[in-house]
Short mmCIF file of N, CA and C and ligand atoms in Angstrom, two decimals:
data_model
loop_
_atom_site.label_atom_id
_atom_site.label_comp_id
_atom_site.label_asym_id
_atom_site.label_seq_id
_atom_site.Cartn_x
_atom_site.Cartn_y
_atom_site.Cartn_z
N MET A 1126 -4.81 20.50 9.46
CA MET A 1126 -6.23 20.33 9.78
C MET A 1126 -7.06 20.28 8.51
N GLY A 1127 -6.67 21.15 7.55
CA GLY A 1127 -7.39 21.16 6.27
C GLY A 1127 -7.40 19.79 5.64
N ASP A 1128 -6.21 19.16 5.60
CA ASP A 1128 -6.10 17.84 4.97
C ASP A 1128 -6.95 16.82 5.71
N LEU A 1129 -6.92 16.90 7.05
CA LEU A 1129 -7.66 15.94 7.86
C LEU A 1129 -9.16 16.09 7.60
N MET A 1130 -9.65 17.33 7.62
CA MET A 1130 -11.09 17.55 7.38
C MET A 1130 -11.47 17.14 5.96
N ASP A 1131 -10.58 17.40 5.01
CA ASP A 1131 -10.86 16.98 3.62
C ASP A 1131 -11.01 15.47 3.57
N GLY A 1132 -10.12 14.77 4.30
CA GLY A 1132 -10.18 13.30 4.33
C GLY A 1132 -11.45 12.81 4.99
N ILE A 1133 -11.79 13.42 6.11
CA ILE A 1133 -12.99 13.00 6.86
C ILE A 1133 -14.25 13.22 6.01
N LYS A 1134 -14.30 14.38 5.36
CA LYS A 1134 -15.50 14.69 4.58
C LYS A 1134 -15.52 14.03 3.20
N GLY A 1135 -14.34 13.77 2.68
CA GLY A 1135 -14.25 13.22 1.31
C GLY A 1135 -14.37 11.70 1.26
N ARG A 1136 -14.12 11.01 2.38
CA ARG A 1136 -14.26 9.54 2.38
C ARG A 1136 -15.71 9.15 2.12
N ARG A 1137 -15.91 8.25 1.18
CA ARG A 1137 -17.26 7.73 0.91
C ARG A 1137 -17.24 6.22 0.97
N SER A 1138 -18.35 5.63 1.24
CA SER A 1138 -18.45 4.18 1.13
C SER A 1138 -18.33 3.81 -0.34
N THR A 1139 -17.39 2.91 -0.63
CA THR A 1139 -17.15 2.46 -2.01
C THR A 1139 -17.80 1.10 -2.19
N ARG A 1140 -18.66 0.98 -3.17
CA ARG A 1140 -19.32 -0.31 -3.43
C ARG A 1140 -19.03 -0.84 -4.83
N ASN A 1141 -18.19 -0.09 -5.58
CA ASN A 1141 -17.75 -0.55 -6.91
C ASN A 1141 -16.24 -0.46 -6.97
N PHE A 1142 -15.61 -1.61 -7.23
CA PHE A 1142 -14.14 -1.67 -7.20
C PHE A 1142 -13.57 -2.10 -8.53
N LEU A 1143 -12.32 -1.70 -8.79
CA LEU A 1143 -11.57 -2.22 -9.94
C LEU A 1143 -11.03 -3.58 -9.51
N SER A 1144 -11.68 -4.64 -10.00
CA SER A 1144 -11.36 -5.98 -9.49
C SER A 1144 -9.98 -6.45 -9.94
N ASP A 1145 -9.46 -5.87 -11.04
CA ASP A 1145 -8.17 -6.35 -11.54
C ASP A 1145 -7.00 -5.49 -11.08
N LYS A 1146 -7.24 -4.54 -10.18
CA LYS A 1146 -6.14 -3.70 -9.70
C LYS A 1146 -5.81 -4.05 -8.25
N ASP A 1147 -4.72 -4.79 -8.08
CA ASP A 1147 -4.34 -5.24 -6.74
C ASP A 1147 -3.80 -4.10 -5.88
N VAL A 1148 -3.89 -4.29 -4.59
CA VAL A 1148 -3.34 -3.31 -3.64
C VAL A 1148 -1.91 -3.76 -3.29
N PRO A 1149 -0.90 -2.93 -3.60
CA PRO A 1149 0.48 -3.33 -3.27
C PRO A 1149 0.65 -3.56 -1.77
N GLU A 1150 1.53 -4.49 -1.42
CA GLU A 1150 1.71 -4.86 -0.01
C GLU A 1150 2.16 -3.68 0.85
N ASP A 1151 3.00 -2.79 0.30
CA ASP A 1151 3.47 -1.65 1.11
C ASP A 1151 2.32 -0.68 1.39
N VAL A 1152 1.40 -0.57 0.44
CA VAL A 1152 0.23 0.30 0.65
C VAL A 1152 -0.68 -0.31 1.71
N LEU A 1153 -0.85 -1.62 1.63
CA LEU A 1153 -1.68 -2.33 2.61
C LEU A 1153 -1.08 -2.19 4.02
N ALA A 1154 0.24 -2.22 4.07
CA ALA A 1154 0.91 -2.08 5.37
C ALA A 1154 0.63 -0.71 5.98
N ARG A 1155 0.57 0.32 5.15
CA ARG A 1155 0.27 1.67 5.65
C ARG A 1155 -1.14 1.73 6.23
N VAL A 1156 -2.05 1.03 5.56
CA VAL A 1156 -3.45 1.00 6.02
C VAL A 1156 -3.52 0.34 7.40
N PHE A 1157 -2.77 -0.75 7.57
CA PHE A 1157 -2.81 -1.46 8.86
C PHE A 1157 -2.07 -0.69 9.96
N GLU A 1158 -1.12 0.13 9.55
CA GLU A 1158 -0.42 0.98 10.51
C GLU A 1158 -1.40 1.95 11.17
N ALA A 1159 -2.39 2.38 10.39
CA ALA A 1159 -3.41 3.30 10.93
C ALA A 1159 -4.24 2.60 12.01
N VAL A 1160 -4.43 1.29 11.86
CA VAL A 1160 -5.13 0.53 12.90
C VAL A 1160 -4.22 0.39 14.12
N GLN A 1161 -2.97 0.09 13.87
CA GLN A 1161 -2.00 -0.10 14.96
C GLN A 1161 -2.00 1.09 15.91
N TRP A 1162 -2.21 2.30 15.36
CA TRP A 1162 -2.10 3.52 16.17
C TRP A 1162 -3.45 4.04 16.65
N ALA A 1163 -4.49 3.24 16.51
CA ALA A 1163 -5.82 3.66 17.00
C ALA A 1163 -5.81 3.71 18.52
N GLN A 1164 -6.60 4.61 19.06
CA GLN A 1164 -6.77 4.64 20.52
C GLN A 1164 -7.70 3.50 20.93
N SER A 1165 -7.58 3.05 22.15
CA SER A 1165 -8.44 1.96 22.63
C SER A 1165 -8.50 2.00 24.15
N TRP A 1166 -9.51 1.31 24.65
CA TRP A 1166 -9.72 1.25 26.10
C TRP A 1166 -8.44 0.76 26.79
N ALA A 1167 -7.89 1.61 27.67
CA ALA A 1167 -6.66 1.27 28.41
C ALA A 1167 -5.59 0.65 27.49
N ASN A 1168 -5.61 1.08 26.26
CA ASN A 1168 -4.65 0.60 25.24
C ASN A 1168 -4.70 -0.93 25.09
N THR A 1169 -5.90 -1.47 25.24
CA THR A 1169 -6.04 -2.93 25.18
C THR A 1169 -5.91 -3.48 23.74
N GLN A 1170 -6.17 -2.63 22.71
CA GLN A 1170 -5.93 -3.03 21.31
C GLN A 1170 -6.55 -4.40 20.99
N CYS A 1171 -7.82 -4.52 21.23
CA CYS A 1171 -8.47 -5.84 21.12
C CYS A 1171 -8.69 -6.32 19.69
N TRP A 1172 -8.31 -5.51 18.70
CA TRP A 1172 -8.61 -5.88 17.30
C TRP A 1172 -7.75 -7.03 16.79
N GLU A 1173 -8.36 -7.79 15.87
CA GLU A 1173 -7.69 -8.84 15.10
C GLU A 1173 -8.25 -8.70 13.68
N LEU A 1174 -7.38 -8.67 12.69
CA LEU A 1174 -7.84 -8.52 11.31
C LEU A 1174 -7.54 -9.78 10.52
N VAL A 1175 -8.52 -10.24 9.75
CA VAL A 1175 -8.27 -11.37 8.84
C VAL A 1175 -8.35 -10.80 7.42
N VAL A 1176 -7.25 -10.94 6.69
CA VAL A 1176 -7.16 -10.39 5.33
C VAL A 1176 -7.48 -11.51 4.33
N VAL A 1177 -8.54 -11.32 3.59
CA VAL A 1177 -8.98 -12.37 2.65
C VAL A 1177 -8.77 -11.90 1.21
N LYS A 1178 -8.02 -12.69 0.44
CA LYS A 1178 -7.82 -12.40 -0.98
C LYS A 1178 -8.33 -13.55 -1.86
N ASN A 1179 -8.43 -14.72 -1.28
CA ASN A 1179 -8.85 -15.91 -2.02
C ASN A 1179 -10.28 -15.73 -2.56
N PRO A 1180 -10.46 -15.83 -3.90
CA PRO A 1180 -11.79 -15.59 -4.49
C PRO A 1180 -12.88 -16.50 -3.93
N GLU A 1181 -12.53 -17.76 -3.64
CA GLU A 1181 -13.56 -18.67 -3.10
C GLU A 1181 -13.99 -18.25 -1.70
N THR A 1182 -13.04 -17.81 -0.91
CA THR A 1182 -13.39 -17.36 0.45
C THR A 1182 -14.23 -16.09 0.37
N LYS A 1183 -13.87 -15.19 -0.54
CA LYS A 1183 -14.66 -13.96 -0.69
C LYS A 1183 -16.10 -14.30 -1.10
N GLN A 1184 -16.21 -15.30 -1.97
CA GLN A 1184 -17.55 -15.71 -2.41
C GLN A 1184 -18.34 -16.30 -1.23
N ALA A 1185 -17.66 -17.08 -0.42
CA ALA A 1185 -18.32 -17.65 0.76
C ALA A 1185 -18.77 -16.54 1.71
N LEU A 1186 -17.93 -15.54 1.87
CA LEU A 1186 -18.30 -14.40 2.74
C LEU A 1186 -19.50 -13.67 2.15
N GLN A 1187 -19.48 -13.52 0.83
CA GLN A 1187 -20.60 -12.84 0.16
C GLN A 1187 -21.92 -13.56 0.46
N GLY A 1188 -21.84 -14.89 0.54
CA GLY A 1188 -23.04 -15.69 0.80
C GLY A 1188 -23.63 -15.48 2.18
N THR A 1189 -22.91 -14.85 3.06
CA THR A 1189 -23.42 -14.61 4.42
C THR A 1189 -24.16 -13.27 4.54
N LEU A 1190 -24.07 -12.46 3.47
CA LEU A 1190 -24.72 -11.14 3.55
C LEU A 1190 -26.24 -11.27 3.48
N SER A 1191 -26.90 -10.42 4.22
CA SER A 1191 -28.36 -10.42 4.19
C SER A 1191 -28.82 -10.00 2.80
N LYS A 1192 -29.98 -10.59 2.39
CA LYS A 1192 -30.50 -10.34 1.04
C LYS A 1192 -30.67 -8.83 0.81
N GLY A 1193 -30.24 -8.38 -0.35
CA GLY A 1193 -30.43 -6.97 -0.70
C GLY A 1193 -29.38 -6.04 -0.12
N ASN A 1194 -28.37 -6.61 0.56
CA ASN A 1194 -27.32 -5.74 1.09
C ASN A 1194 -26.62 -5.04 -0.07
N PRO A 1195 -26.58 -3.70 -0.08
CA PRO A 1195 -26.02 -2.99 -1.23
C PRO A 1195 -24.52 -3.24 -1.45
N ALA A 1196 -23.86 -3.86 -0.47
CA ALA A 1196 -22.42 -4.14 -0.62
C ALA A 1196 -22.16 -5.55 -1.16
N THR A 1197 -23.21 -6.24 -1.60
CA THR A 1197 -23.06 -7.65 -2.01
C THR A 1197 -22.00 -7.83 -3.10
N ARG A 1198 -22.09 -7.03 -4.15
CA ARG A 1198 -21.15 -7.19 -5.26
C ARG A 1198 -19.72 -6.84 -4.82
N ALA A 1199 -19.62 -5.85 -3.97
CA ALA A 1199 -18.30 -5.40 -3.51
C ALA A 1199 -17.52 -6.52 -2.82
N MET A 1200 -18.24 -7.46 -2.23
CA MET A 1200 -17.56 -8.53 -1.49
C MET A 1200 -16.70 -9.41 -2.39
N VAL A 1201 -17.07 -9.52 -3.66
CA VAL A 1201 -16.25 -10.33 -4.57
C VAL A 1201 -15.46 -9.46 -5.55
N GLU A 1202 -15.95 -8.25 -5.78
CA GLU A 1202 -15.29 -7.36 -6.73
C GLU A 1202 -14.01 -6.77 -6.14
N ALA A 1203 -14.03 -6.46 -4.86
CA ALA A 1203 -12.83 -5.88 -4.23
C ALA A 1203 -11.73 -6.94 -4.18
N PRO A 1204 -10.48 -6.54 -4.43
CA PRO A 1204 -9.39 -7.53 -4.39
C PRO A 1204 -9.14 -8.08 -2.98
N ILE A 1205 -9.56 -7.33 -1.97
CA ILE A 1205 -9.32 -7.73 -0.58
C ILE A 1205 -10.60 -7.51 0.23
N VAL A 1206 -10.85 -8.44 1.13
CA VAL A 1206 -11.88 -8.19 2.16
C VAL A 1206 -11.18 -8.35 3.51
N VAL A 1207 -11.27 -7.31 4.33
CA VAL A 1207 -10.68 -7.37 5.67
C VAL A 1207 -11.81 -7.65 6.67
N ALA A 1208 -11.69 -8.73 7.40
CA ALA A 1208 -12.65 -9.02 8.46
C ALA A 1208 -12.13 -8.39 9.75
N VAL A 1209 -12.93 -7.48 10.30
CA VAL A 1209 -12.53 -6.80 11.52
C VAL A 1209 -13.10 -7.58 12.71
N CYS A 1210 -12.20 -8.17 13.46
CA CYS A 1210 -12.60 -9.03 14.58
C CYS A 1210 -12.07 -8.45 15.88
N GLY A 1211 -12.63 -8.91 16.99
CA GLY A 1211 -12.18 -8.40 18.27
C GLY A 1211 -12.15 -9.48 19.33
N LYS A 1212 -11.17 -9.34 20.20
CA LYS A 1212 -11.04 -10.25 21.34
C LYS A 1212 -12.04 -9.76 22.39
N LEU A 1213 -12.83 -10.69 22.92
CA LEU A 1213 -13.83 -10.31 23.93
C LEU A 1213 -13.19 -10.19 25.32
N GLN A 1214 -13.94 -9.54 26.22
CA GLN A 1214 -13.56 -9.42 27.63
C GLN A 1214 -12.16 -8.82 27.83
N SER A 1215 -11.92 -7.76 27.09
CA SER A 1215 -10.65 -7.06 27.21
C SER A 1215 -10.96 -5.56 27.38
N ALA A 1216 -11.52 -4.92 26.34
CA ALA A 1216 -11.90 -3.51 26.43
C ALA A 1216 -13.05 -3.34 27.42
N GLY A 1217 -12.87 -2.43 28.36
CA GLY A 1217 -13.93 -2.20 29.36
C GLY A 1217 -13.80 -3.08 30.58
N TYR A 1218 -12.79 -3.93 30.62
CA TYR A 1218 -12.60 -4.86 31.74
C TYR A 1218 -11.38 -4.48 32.57
N TYR A 1219 -11.45 -4.77 33.86
CA TYR A 1219 -10.28 -4.63 34.74
C TYR A 1219 -10.23 -5.86 35.63
N LYS A 1220 -9.14 -6.56 35.57
CA LYS A 1220 -8.97 -7.81 36.31
C LYS A 1220 -10.15 -8.76 36.11
N GLY A 1221 -10.57 -8.88 34.84
CA GLY A 1221 -11.63 -9.83 34.48
C GLY A 1221 -13.04 -9.38 34.79
N GLN A 1222 -13.20 -8.19 35.32
CA GLN A 1222 -14.55 -7.69 35.66
C GLN A 1222 -14.91 -6.49 34.79
N VAL A 1223 -16.20 -6.41 34.41
CA VAL A 1223 -16.63 -5.23 33.66
C VAL A 1223 -16.55 -4.01 34.57
N THR A 1224 -16.25 -2.87 33.98
CA THR A 1224 -16.06 -1.67 34.79
C THR A 1224 -17.17 -0.63 34.59
N THR A 1225 -18.00 -0.81 33.57
CA THR A 1225 -19.07 0.16 33.32
C THR A 1225 -20.37 -0.58 33.01
N LYS A 1226 -21.45 0.17 32.99
CA LYS A 1226 -22.75 -0.46 32.70
C LYS A 1226 -22.84 -0.99 31.28
N PHE A 1227 -21.91 -0.58 30.42
CA PHE A 1227 -21.97 -1.01 29.03
C PHE A 1227 -21.26 -2.33 28.77
N GLY A 1228 -20.63 -2.91 29.78
CA GLY A 1228 -20.01 -4.22 29.58
C GLY A 1228 -18.79 -4.16 28.68
N ASP A 1229 -18.82 -5.02 27.65
CA ASP A 1229 -17.67 -5.13 26.75
C ASP A 1229 -17.65 -3.97 25.75
N TRP A 1230 -16.54 -3.27 25.71
CA TRP A 1230 -16.39 -2.11 24.82
C TRP A 1230 -15.73 -2.49 23.50
N PHE A 1231 -15.68 -3.77 23.17
CA PHE A 1231 -14.91 -4.15 21.97
C PHE A 1231 -15.45 -3.52 20.70
N MET A 1232 -16.78 -3.37 20.61
CA MET A 1232 -17.33 -2.79 19.37
C MET A 1232 -16.94 -1.33 19.24
N TYR A 1233 -16.84 -0.67 20.36
CA TYR A 1233 -16.44 0.75 20.35
C TYR A 1233 -15.02 0.88 19.81
N ASP A 1234 -14.13 0.07 20.39
CA ASP A 1234 -12.72 0.15 19.98
C ASP A 1234 -12.54 -0.30 18.53
N LEU A 1235 -13.31 -1.29 18.12
CA LEU A 1235 -13.21 -1.72 16.72
C LEU A 1235 -13.72 -0.62 15.79
N GLY A 1236 -14.71 0.12 16.25
CA GLY A 1236 -15.23 1.24 15.44
C GLY A 1236 -14.16 2.30 15.21
N ILE A 1237 -13.44 2.61 16.26
CA ILE A 1237 -12.36 3.61 16.12
C ILE A 1237 -11.28 3.09 15.17
N ALA A 1238 -10.88 1.85 15.39
CA ALA A 1238 -9.83 1.25 14.54
C ALA A 1238 -10.28 1.21 13.08
N THR A 1239 -11.55 0.90 12.89
CA THR A 1239 -12.09 0.81 11.53
C THR A 1239 -12.08 2.17 10.85
N GLN A 1240 -12.45 3.19 11.61
CA GLN A 1240 -12.45 4.53 11.01
C GLN A 1240 -11.03 4.94 10.63
N ASN A 1241 -10.05 4.61 11.49
CA ASN A 1241 -8.65 4.88 11.13
C ASN A 1241 -8.31 4.19 9.81
N LEU A 1242 -8.71 2.92 9.72
CA LEU A 1242 -8.40 2.13 8.52
C LEU A 1242 -9.04 2.78 7.28
N CYS A 1243 -10.31 3.14 7.40
CA CYS A 1243 -11.02 3.69 6.25
C CYS A 1243 -10.43 5.04 5.83
N LEU A 1244 -10.06 5.86 6.80
CA LEU A 1244 -9.50 7.17 6.45
C LEU A 1244 -8.10 7.03 5.84
N ALA A 1245 -7.31 6.12 6.40
CA ALA A 1245 -5.97 5.90 5.84
C ALA A 1245 -6.09 5.37 4.42
N ALA A 1246 -7.01 4.41 4.21
CA ALA A 1246 -7.22 3.85 2.88
C ALA A 1246 -7.61 4.97 1.91
N HIS A 1247 -8.52 5.81 2.34
CA HIS A 1247 -8.97 6.92 1.49
C HIS A 1247 -7.80 7.83 1.13
N SER A 1248 -6.95 8.11 2.10
CA SER A 1248 -5.82 9.02 1.85
C SER A 1248 -4.82 8.40 0.86
N LEU A 1249 -4.87 7.09 0.71
CA LEU A 1249 -3.97 6.39 -0.21
C LEU A 1249 -4.66 6.07 -1.54
N GLY A 1250 -5.84 6.64 -1.75
CA GLY A 1250 -6.56 6.45 -3.01
C GLY A 1250 -7.39 5.19 -3.07
N LEU A 1251 -7.51 4.51 -1.92
CA LEU A 1251 -8.29 3.26 -1.86
C LEU A 1251 -9.71 3.54 -1.38
N GLY A 1252 -10.60 2.63 -1.71
CA GLY A 1252 -11.98 2.73 -1.23
C GLY A 1252 -12.28 1.59 -0.27
N THR A 1253 -13.23 1.83 0.61
CA THR A 1253 -13.70 0.80 1.55
C THR A 1253 -15.21 0.98 1.74
N VAL A 1254 -15.84 -0.08 2.21
CA VAL A 1254 -17.21 0.08 2.73
C VAL A 1254 -17.30 -0.82 3.96
N VAL A 1255 -17.82 -0.27 5.02
CA VAL A 1255 -18.04 -1.06 6.23
C VAL A 1255 -19.29 -1.89 6.02
N VAL A 1256 -19.18 -3.20 6.20
CA VAL A 1256 -20.34 -4.08 6.05
C VAL A 1256 -20.63 -4.74 7.39
N GLY A 1257 -21.84 -4.49 7.90
CA GLY A 1257 -22.19 -5.04 9.20
C GLY A 1257 -23.37 -5.99 9.17
N LEU A 1258 -24.10 -5.96 8.01
CA LEU A 1258 -25.33 -6.74 7.92
C LEU A 1258 -25.06 -8.09 7.24
N PHE A 1259 -24.68 -9.08 8.07
CA PHE A 1259 -24.42 -10.44 7.56
C PHE A 1259 -24.56 -11.41 8.72
N GLU A 1260 -24.46 -12.70 8.38
CA GLU A 1260 -24.59 -13.72 9.43
C GLU A 1260 -23.23 -13.94 10.10
N HIS A 1261 -23.09 -13.33 11.26
CA HIS A 1261 -21.78 -13.30 11.92
C HIS A 1261 -21.25 -14.69 12.27
N ASP A 1262 -22.14 -15.57 12.69
CA ASP A 1262 -21.66 -16.91 13.09
C ASP A 1262 -21.15 -17.71 11.89
N LYS A 1263 -21.76 -17.49 10.73
CA LYS A 1263 -21.29 -18.19 9.53
C LYS A 1263 -19.88 -17.70 9.17
N VAL A 1264 -19.67 -16.40 9.30
CA VAL A 1264 -18.33 -15.85 8.99
C VAL A 1264 -17.30 -16.36 10.00
N ARG A 1265 -17.72 -16.51 11.25
CA ARG A 1265 -16.82 -17.08 12.29
C ARG A 1265 -16.29 -18.42 11.82
N GLU A 1266 -17.22 -19.23 11.27
CA GLU A 1266 -16.84 -20.57 10.82
C GLU A 1266 -15.92 -20.51 9.60
N ILE A 1267 -16.32 -19.70 8.62
CA ILE A 1267 -15.53 -19.61 7.38
C ILE A 1267 -14.10 -19.19 7.69
N LEU A 1268 -13.94 -18.27 8.62
CA LEU A 1268 -12.61 -17.72 8.91
C LEU A 1268 -11.92 -18.44 10.07
N ALA A 1269 -12.56 -19.46 10.59
CA ALA A 1269 -11.99 -20.27 11.67
C ALA A 1269 -11.51 -19.41 12.85
N LEU A 1270 -12.39 -18.55 13.31
CA LEU A 1270 -12.03 -17.69 14.44
C LEU A 1270 -11.94 -18.52 15.72
N PRO A 1271 -10.98 -18.21 16.58
CA PRO A 1271 -10.87 -18.95 17.84
C PRO A 1271 -11.95 -18.51 18.84
N GLU A 1272 -12.15 -19.30 19.86
CA GLU A 1272 -13.07 -18.94 20.96
C GLU A 1272 -12.68 -17.57 21.52
N GLY A 1273 -13.68 -16.80 21.89
CA GLY A 1273 -13.39 -15.51 22.51
C GLY A 1273 -13.05 -14.42 21.52
N CYS A 1274 -13.24 -14.71 20.25
CA CYS A 1274 -12.96 -13.73 19.20
C CYS A 1274 -14.19 -13.66 18.29
N GLU A 1275 -14.69 -12.45 18.05
CA GLU A 1275 -15.89 -12.29 17.22
C GLU A 1275 -15.59 -11.38 16.03
N VAL A 1276 -16.22 -11.70 14.89
CA VAL A 1276 -16.13 -10.79 13.74
C VAL A 1276 -17.26 -9.78 13.85
N VAL A 1277 -16.95 -8.52 13.60
CA VAL A 1277 -17.97 -7.48 13.70
C VAL A 1277 -18.33 -6.91 12.33
N THR A 1278 -17.30 -6.59 11.54
CA THR A 1278 -17.59 -6.06 10.20
C THR A 1278 -16.66 -6.69 9.16
N LEU A 1279 -17.10 -6.59 7.91
CA LEU A 1279 -16.29 -7.01 6.78
C LEU A 1279 -16.03 -5.75 5.95
N LEU A 1280 -14.79 -5.55 5.53
CA LEU A 1280 -14.45 -4.35 4.77
C LEU A 1280 -13.87 -4.71 3.41
N PRO A 1281 -14.67 -4.67 2.35
CA PRO A 1281 -14.09 -4.75 1.02
C PRO A 1281 -13.14 -3.57 0.82
N LEU A 1282 -11.97 -3.83 0.25
CA LEU A 1282 -10.93 -2.81 0.13
C LEU A 1282 -10.26 -2.92 -1.24
N GLY A 1283 -10.12 -1.79 -1.91
CA GLY A 1283 -9.46 -1.81 -3.21
C GLY A 1283 -9.57 -0.44 -3.85
N TYR A 1284 -9.18 -0.38 -5.13
CA TYR A 1284 -9.27 0.90 -5.83
C TYR A 1284 -10.69 1.09 -6.35
N PRO A 1285 -11.27 2.27 -6.11
CA PRO A 1285 -12.67 2.51 -6.49
C PRO A 1285 -12.83 2.55 -8.01
N ALA A 1286 -13.94 1.98 -8.49
CA ALA A 1286 -14.25 2.03 -9.92
C ALA A 1286 -14.95 3.34 -10.25
N LYS A 1287 -15.77 3.80 -9.34
CA LYS A 1287 -16.44 5.09 -9.56
C LYS A 1287 -16.82 5.69 -8.22
N GLY A 1288 -16.89 7.01 -8.22
CA GLY A 1288 -17.21 7.69 -6.97
C GLY A 1288 -18.72 7.70 -6.73
N SER A 1289 -19.10 8.06 -5.53
CA SER A 1289 -20.53 8.19 -5.24
C SER A 1289 -20.76 9.45 -4.44
N GLY A 1290 -21.96 9.97 -4.51
CA GLY A 1290 -22.29 11.20 -3.81
C GLY A 1290 -22.40 10.98 -2.31
N ALA A 1291 -22.32 12.07 -1.57
CA ALA A 1291 -22.38 11.97 -0.11
C ALA A 1291 -23.83 11.97 0.37
N PRO A 1292 -24.23 10.95 1.14
CA PRO A 1292 -25.58 11.01 1.73
C PRO A 1292 -25.67 12.21 2.68
N LYS A 1293 -26.85 12.74 2.76
CA LYS A 1293 -27.08 13.96 3.54
C LYS A 1293 -26.76 13.73 5.02
N ARG A 1294 -26.22 14.71 5.65
CA ARG A 1294 -25.91 14.66 7.09
C ARG A 1294 -26.88 15.53 7.87
N ARG A 1295 -27.06 15.19 9.17
CA ARG A 1295 -27.84 16.05 10.06
C ARG A 1295 -27.10 17.36 10.27
N GLU A 1296 -27.85 18.41 10.50
CA GLU A 1296 -27.23 19.69 10.84
C GLU A 1296 -26.56 19.58 12.21
N ILE A 1297 -25.47 20.29 12.38
CA ILE A 1297 -24.75 20.27 13.67
C ILE A 1297 -25.69 20.69 14.80
N SER A 1298 -26.51 21.69 14.51
CA SER A 1298 -27.42 22.20 15.55
C SER A 1298 -28.45 21.16 15.99
N GLU A 1299 -28.61 20.12 15.17
CA GLU A 1299 -29.58 19.06 15.54
C GLU A 1299 -29.02 18.09 16.57
N PHE A 1300 -27.67 17.98 16.63
CA PHE A 1300 -27.12 16.98 17.56
C PHE A 1300 -26.20 17.56 18.63
N VAL A 1301 -25.87 18.82 18.55
CA VAL A 1301 -25.05 19.43 19.61
C VAL A 1301 -25.98 20.13 20.58
N HIS A 1302 -25.87 19.76 21.83
CA HIS A 1302 -26.73 20.34 22.86
C HIS A 1302 -25.84 21.11 23.82
N HIS A 1303 -26.26 22.25 24.25
CA HIS A 1303 -25.42 23.08 25.11
C HIS A 1303 -25.89 23.02 26.56
N GLU A 1304 -24.94 22.77 27.42
CA GLU A 1304 -25.14 22.72 28.87
C GLU A 1304 -26.03 21.56 29.31
N LYS A 1305 -27.25 21.45 28.79
CA LYS A 1305 -28.09 20.28 29.07
C LYS A 1305 -28.73 19.82 27.78
N PHE A 1306 -29.20 18.57 27.76
CA PHE A 1306 -29.79 18.02 26.53
C PHE A 1306 -31.02 18.82 26.13
C1 FMN B 2049 -21.42 -0.04 11.43
C2 FMN B 2049 -21.72 0.14 9.97
C3 FMN B 2049 -22.34 -0.88 9.25
C4 FMN B 2049 -22.60 -0.73 7.90
N1 FMN B 2049 -23.13 -1.79 7.20
C5 FMN B 2049 -23.31 -1.66 5.86
C6 FMN B 2049 -23.76 -2.77 5.10
O1 FMN B 2049 -24.02 -3.86 5.64
N2 FMN B 2049 -23.92 -2.60 3.76
C7 FMN B 2049 -23.62 -1.42 3.13
O2 FMN B 2049 -23.76 -1.34 1.91
N3 FMN B 2049 -23.18 -0.34 3.82
C8 FMN B 2049 -23.01 -0.43 5.16
N4 FMN B 2049 -22.51 0.64 5.88
C9 FMN B 2049 -22.16 1.89 5.19
C10 FMN B 2049 -23.17 3.02 5.49
O3 FMN B 2049 -24.36 2.77 4.77
C11 FMN B 2049 -22.54 4.37 5.09
O4 FMN B 2049 -21.41 4.60 5.87
C12 FMN B 2049 -23.53 5.53 5.29
O5 FMN B 2049 -24.62 5.42 4.40
C13 FMN B 2049 -22.86 6.90 5.04
O6 FMN B 2049 -22.27 6.96 3.74
P1 FMN B 2049 -20.73 7.31 3.57
O7 FMN B 2049 -19.94 6.20 4.22
O8 FMN B 2049 -20.47 7.36 2.08
O9 FMN B 2049 -20.45 8.61 4.23
C14 FMN B 2049 -22.25 0.50 7.24
C15 FMN B 2049 -21.62 1.51 7.97
C16 FMN B 2049 -21.35 1.33 9.30
C17 FMN B 2049 -20.61 2.43 10.04
#
């Protein structure tokens, strides 16, 4: 438990990467294994990952980020960018029909899978930053995603160049409510 809590609390968003230090394939495989074992709605496992190493593609992805996004440099500096995509109409569905008022749960399941990925990467000495603020349809085109598949986040991944401090968290007492809200 100690190790797990250390990992959860010690993981930081990395926005500065060692651009010349590649991630070995066996290390990358361990990171993806953490996604493989993520929990998901009825074990639907709706995730699809696109691994981008080509510098021109990374540059094109960088061009889709909203102006002033603090992860802009990371998109080309990191040796790898993982596009976290999801198959629609799977999580939260039963026999083609939505089962809850929330409709498609793909973003929820991708969030869990992403956290597994980020924590596994951190445990292996790698850094990541979840990037959500970009033009999703442009990335769909760049990565040639098929119909029924959407990209949700882009994750620059690599060895961190420097650490960063932890942004302040809310107190537990501010968000835990007992018996009723
Ligand atoms: C869904 C999601 C989207 C995010 N999008 C961006 C982003 O577009 N650019 C960025 O620099 N950081 C982004 N972040 C990183 C958050 O800013 C970061 O997780 C938060 O400030 C807490 O810092 P920590 O990850 O170091 O604990 C995103 C995080 C999440 C979970």
